[in-house]
CSV table of C-alpha atoms in Angstrom, one decimal:
chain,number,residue,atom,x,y,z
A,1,UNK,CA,60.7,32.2,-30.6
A,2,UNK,CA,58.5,34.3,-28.2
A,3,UNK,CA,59.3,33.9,-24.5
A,4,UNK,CA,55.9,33.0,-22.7
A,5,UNK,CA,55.0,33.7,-19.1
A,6,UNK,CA,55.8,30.8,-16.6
A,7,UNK,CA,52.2,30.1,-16.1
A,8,UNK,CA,51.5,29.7,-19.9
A,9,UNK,CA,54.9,27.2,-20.8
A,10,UNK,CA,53.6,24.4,-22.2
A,11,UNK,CA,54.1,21.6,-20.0
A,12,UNK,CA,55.2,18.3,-20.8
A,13,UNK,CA,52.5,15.4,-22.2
A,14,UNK,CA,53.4,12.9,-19.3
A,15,UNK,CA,53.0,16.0,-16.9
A,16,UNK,CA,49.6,16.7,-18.5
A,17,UNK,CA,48.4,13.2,-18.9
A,18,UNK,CA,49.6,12.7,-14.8
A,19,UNK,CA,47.3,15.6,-13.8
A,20,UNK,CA,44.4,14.8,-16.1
A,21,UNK,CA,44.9,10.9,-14.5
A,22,UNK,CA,44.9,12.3,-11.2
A,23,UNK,CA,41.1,14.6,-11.9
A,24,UNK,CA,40.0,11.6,-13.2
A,25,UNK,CA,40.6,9.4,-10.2
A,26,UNK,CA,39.3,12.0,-7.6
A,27,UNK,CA,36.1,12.1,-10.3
A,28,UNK,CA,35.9,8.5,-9.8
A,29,UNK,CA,36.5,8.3,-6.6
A,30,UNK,CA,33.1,10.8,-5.6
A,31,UNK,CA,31.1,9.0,-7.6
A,32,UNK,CA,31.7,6.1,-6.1
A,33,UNK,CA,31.7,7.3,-2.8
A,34,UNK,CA,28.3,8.4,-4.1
A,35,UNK,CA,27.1,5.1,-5.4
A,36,UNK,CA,28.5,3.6,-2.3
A,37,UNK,CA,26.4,6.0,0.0
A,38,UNK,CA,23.0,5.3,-2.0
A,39,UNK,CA,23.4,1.4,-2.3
A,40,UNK,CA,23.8,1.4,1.5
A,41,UNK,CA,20.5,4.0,1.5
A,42,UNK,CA,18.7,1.6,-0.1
A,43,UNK,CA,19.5,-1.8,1.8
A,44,UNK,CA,17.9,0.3,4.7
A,45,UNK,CA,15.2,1.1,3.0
A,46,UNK,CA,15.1,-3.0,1.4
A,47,UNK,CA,15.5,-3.7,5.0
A,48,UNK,CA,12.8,-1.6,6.2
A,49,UNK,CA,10.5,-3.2,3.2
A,50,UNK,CA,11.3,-6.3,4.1
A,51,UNK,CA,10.0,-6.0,8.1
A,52,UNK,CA,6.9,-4.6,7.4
A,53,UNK,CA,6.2,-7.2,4.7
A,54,UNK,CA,6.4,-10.2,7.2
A,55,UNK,CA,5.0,-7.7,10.0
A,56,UNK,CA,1.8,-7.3,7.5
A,57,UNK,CA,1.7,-11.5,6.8
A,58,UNK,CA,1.5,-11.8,10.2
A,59,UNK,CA,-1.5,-9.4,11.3
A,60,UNK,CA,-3.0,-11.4,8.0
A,61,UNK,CA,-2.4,-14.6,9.5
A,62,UNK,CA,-3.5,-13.6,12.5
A,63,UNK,CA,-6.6,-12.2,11.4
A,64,UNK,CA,-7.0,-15.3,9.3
A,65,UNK,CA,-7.0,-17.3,12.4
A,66,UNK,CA,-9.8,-15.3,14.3
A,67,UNK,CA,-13.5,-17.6,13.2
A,68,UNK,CA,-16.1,-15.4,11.8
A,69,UNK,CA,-18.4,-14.5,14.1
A,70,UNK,CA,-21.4,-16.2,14.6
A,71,UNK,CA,-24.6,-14.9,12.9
A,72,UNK,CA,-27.6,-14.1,16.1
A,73,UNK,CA,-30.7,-13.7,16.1
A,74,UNK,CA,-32.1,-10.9,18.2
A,75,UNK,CA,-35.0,-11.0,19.9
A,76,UNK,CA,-36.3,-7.7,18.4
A,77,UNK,CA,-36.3,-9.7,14.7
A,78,UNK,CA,-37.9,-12.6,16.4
A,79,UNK,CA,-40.5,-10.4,17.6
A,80,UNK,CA,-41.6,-8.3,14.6
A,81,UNK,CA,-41.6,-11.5,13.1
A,82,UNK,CA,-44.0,-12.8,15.3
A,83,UNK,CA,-46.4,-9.1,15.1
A,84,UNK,CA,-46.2,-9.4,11.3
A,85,UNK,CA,-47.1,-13.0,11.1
A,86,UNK,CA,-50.6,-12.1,13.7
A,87,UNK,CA,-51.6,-9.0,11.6
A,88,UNK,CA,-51.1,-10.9,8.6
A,89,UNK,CA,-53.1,-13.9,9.9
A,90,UNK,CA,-55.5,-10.8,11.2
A,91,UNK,CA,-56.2,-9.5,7.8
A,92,UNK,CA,-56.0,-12.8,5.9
A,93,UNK,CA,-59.2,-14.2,8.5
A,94,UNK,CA,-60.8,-10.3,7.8
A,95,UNK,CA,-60.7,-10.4,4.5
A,96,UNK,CA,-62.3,-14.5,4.6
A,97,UNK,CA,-64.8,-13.1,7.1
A,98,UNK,CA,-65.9,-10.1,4.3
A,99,UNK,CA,-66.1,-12.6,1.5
A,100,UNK,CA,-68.4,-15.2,3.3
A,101,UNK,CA,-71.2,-12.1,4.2
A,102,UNK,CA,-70.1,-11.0,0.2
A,103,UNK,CA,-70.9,-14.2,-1.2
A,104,UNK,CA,-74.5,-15.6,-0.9
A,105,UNK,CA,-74.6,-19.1,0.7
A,106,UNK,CA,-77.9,-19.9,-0.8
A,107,UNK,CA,-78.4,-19.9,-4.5
């Protein structure tokens, strides 16, 4: 039997299976850490979510609460209302005015 270097004996199973055990567990143990760190990432962020969702009902409640304004009538609208109803009264009278001279009154 060839002698092998001390750092190529072949070590015991239990030996092997301990160490293999123990990369396993610190494996386990950094992705846990991991899913530990990102679960509490994202109750901050559910948190955060969760204040502006009532902070946006309330501005929509508020808002909800504020009457619609009420419709005016300016005095500029009343007005041209009033020049286009003379000019149209104007032209309606010229254009009677053209058809009685038009039209003979005798037959």
């Amino acid at each position: 039997m060839v002698n092998a270097p001390d750092h190529q004996q072949a070590e015991s199973v239990p030996v092997t299976l301990a160490r293999l055990e123990g990369k396993l567990d610190a494996t386990i143990a950094a992705a846990t850490a991991r899913t530990d760190e990102h679960g509490r990432r994202l109750d901050v962020v559910d948190t955060r979510l969760n204040a502006h969702s009532a902070a946006i009902s309330a501005t929509e409640k508020a808002v909800a609460a504020i009457p619609p304004p009420a419709p005016r009538t300016s005095w500029v609208a009343v007005a041209s209302l009033v020049v286009a109803g003379v000019v149209g009264l104007g032209s309606l009278a010229g254009v009677l005015i053209t058809l009685i001279q038009v039209v003979p009154t005798n037959p």
